[in-house]
C-alpha positions in Angstrom: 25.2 -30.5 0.7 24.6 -27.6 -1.6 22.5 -24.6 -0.7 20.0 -25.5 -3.4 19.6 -29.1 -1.6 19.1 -27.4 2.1 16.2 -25.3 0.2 12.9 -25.8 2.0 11.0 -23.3 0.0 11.0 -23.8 -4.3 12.4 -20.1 -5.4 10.9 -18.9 -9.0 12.6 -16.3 -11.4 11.3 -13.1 -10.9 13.1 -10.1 -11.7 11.7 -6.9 -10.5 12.3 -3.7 -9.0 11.8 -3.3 -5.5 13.1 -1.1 -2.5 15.2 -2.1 0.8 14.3 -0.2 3.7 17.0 -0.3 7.1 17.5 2.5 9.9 19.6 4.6 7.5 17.0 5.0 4.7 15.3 3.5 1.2 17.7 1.9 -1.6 16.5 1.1 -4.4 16.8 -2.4 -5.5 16.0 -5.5 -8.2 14.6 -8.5 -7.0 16.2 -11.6 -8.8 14.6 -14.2 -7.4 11.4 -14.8 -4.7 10.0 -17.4 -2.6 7.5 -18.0 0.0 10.8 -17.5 2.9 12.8 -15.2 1.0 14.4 -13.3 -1.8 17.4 -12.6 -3.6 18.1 -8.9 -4.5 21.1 -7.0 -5.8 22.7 -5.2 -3.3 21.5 -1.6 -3.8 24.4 0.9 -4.0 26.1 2.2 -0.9 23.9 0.4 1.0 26.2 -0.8 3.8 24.7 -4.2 5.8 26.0 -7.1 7.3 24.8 -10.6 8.0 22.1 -10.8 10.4 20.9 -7.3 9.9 17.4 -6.8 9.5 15.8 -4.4 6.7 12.0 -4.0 5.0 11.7 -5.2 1.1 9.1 -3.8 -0.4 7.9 -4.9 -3.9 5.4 -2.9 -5.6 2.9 -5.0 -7.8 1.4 -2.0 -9.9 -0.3 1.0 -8.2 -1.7 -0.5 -5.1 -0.6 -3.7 -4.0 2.6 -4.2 -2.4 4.3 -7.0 -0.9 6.3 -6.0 2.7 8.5 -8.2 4.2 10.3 -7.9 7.2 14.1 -9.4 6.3 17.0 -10.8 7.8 20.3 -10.8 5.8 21.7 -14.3 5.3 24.3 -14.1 2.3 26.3 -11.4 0.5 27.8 -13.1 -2.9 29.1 -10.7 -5.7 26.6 -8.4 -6.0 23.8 -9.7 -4.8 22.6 -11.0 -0.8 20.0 -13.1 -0.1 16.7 -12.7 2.5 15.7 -14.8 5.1 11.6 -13.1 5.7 11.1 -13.0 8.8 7.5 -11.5 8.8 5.4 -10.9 6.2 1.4 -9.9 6.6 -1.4 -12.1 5.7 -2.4 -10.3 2.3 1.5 -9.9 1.3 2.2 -13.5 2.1 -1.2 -14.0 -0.1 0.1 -12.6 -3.0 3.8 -14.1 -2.5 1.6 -17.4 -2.9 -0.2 -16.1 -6.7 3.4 -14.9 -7.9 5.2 -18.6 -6.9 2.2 -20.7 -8.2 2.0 -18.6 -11.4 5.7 -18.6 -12.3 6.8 -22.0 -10.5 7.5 -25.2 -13.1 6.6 -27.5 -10.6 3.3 -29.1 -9.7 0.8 -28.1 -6.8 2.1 -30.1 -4.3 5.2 -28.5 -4.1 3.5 -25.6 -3.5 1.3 -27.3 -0.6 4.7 -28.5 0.6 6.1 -24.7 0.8 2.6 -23.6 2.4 3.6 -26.6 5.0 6.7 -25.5 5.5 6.0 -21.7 6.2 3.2 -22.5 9.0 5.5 -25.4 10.5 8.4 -22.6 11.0 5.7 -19.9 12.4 4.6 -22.1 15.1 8.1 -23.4 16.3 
């Protein structure tokens, strides 16, 4: 089974700047890719992590919304590592939501289905 097929949460394309945040500092980063679970960044230079560390990504959406997630490292590949969340505030996970639905090609439901998903995880 490929990683793609074990995905519980739809991922969309959306490249931005963004910044990692651990016990050692800020480092400046790209988001590739976002979902409502996770992301996947390149892996900022020098930043030294390993799997199961935990960091802050912060993604600024203009001047004065930005989106906070607390992050757990789950994959390093190349030059980029992907994010499990592992918390993430009502009016980030809010705006998560807006940035899936407007850049997902898939319908509504799938959407409901992530929403599912996310609260199913919380309360287990």
């Amino acid at each position: 089974m490929s990683m793609e097929d074990r995905r519980r949460f739809e991922r969309v394309l959306f490249e931005t700047p963004a910044k990692l945040i651990d016990i050692n500092g800020e480092w400046p980063t790209k988001v590739i890719d976002l979902s409502l679970k996770g992301a996947l960044v390149e892996i900022p230079v020098q930043f030294e992590c390993s799997l199961g560390d935990t960091c802050i990504l912060e993604i600024a959406l203009g001047t004065t919304i930005v989106i906070s997630m607390g992050c757990s490292i789950v994959y390093q590949r190349n030059n980029n590592m992907g994010l499990s969340c592992n918390n993430v505030d009502l009016e980030s996970i809010s705006h998560l939501k807006r940035i899936v639905s407007l850049n997902s090609n898939n319908s509504l439901d799938l959407l409901e289905r992530d929403l599912s998903n996310l609260v199913s995880d919380n309360l287990s």
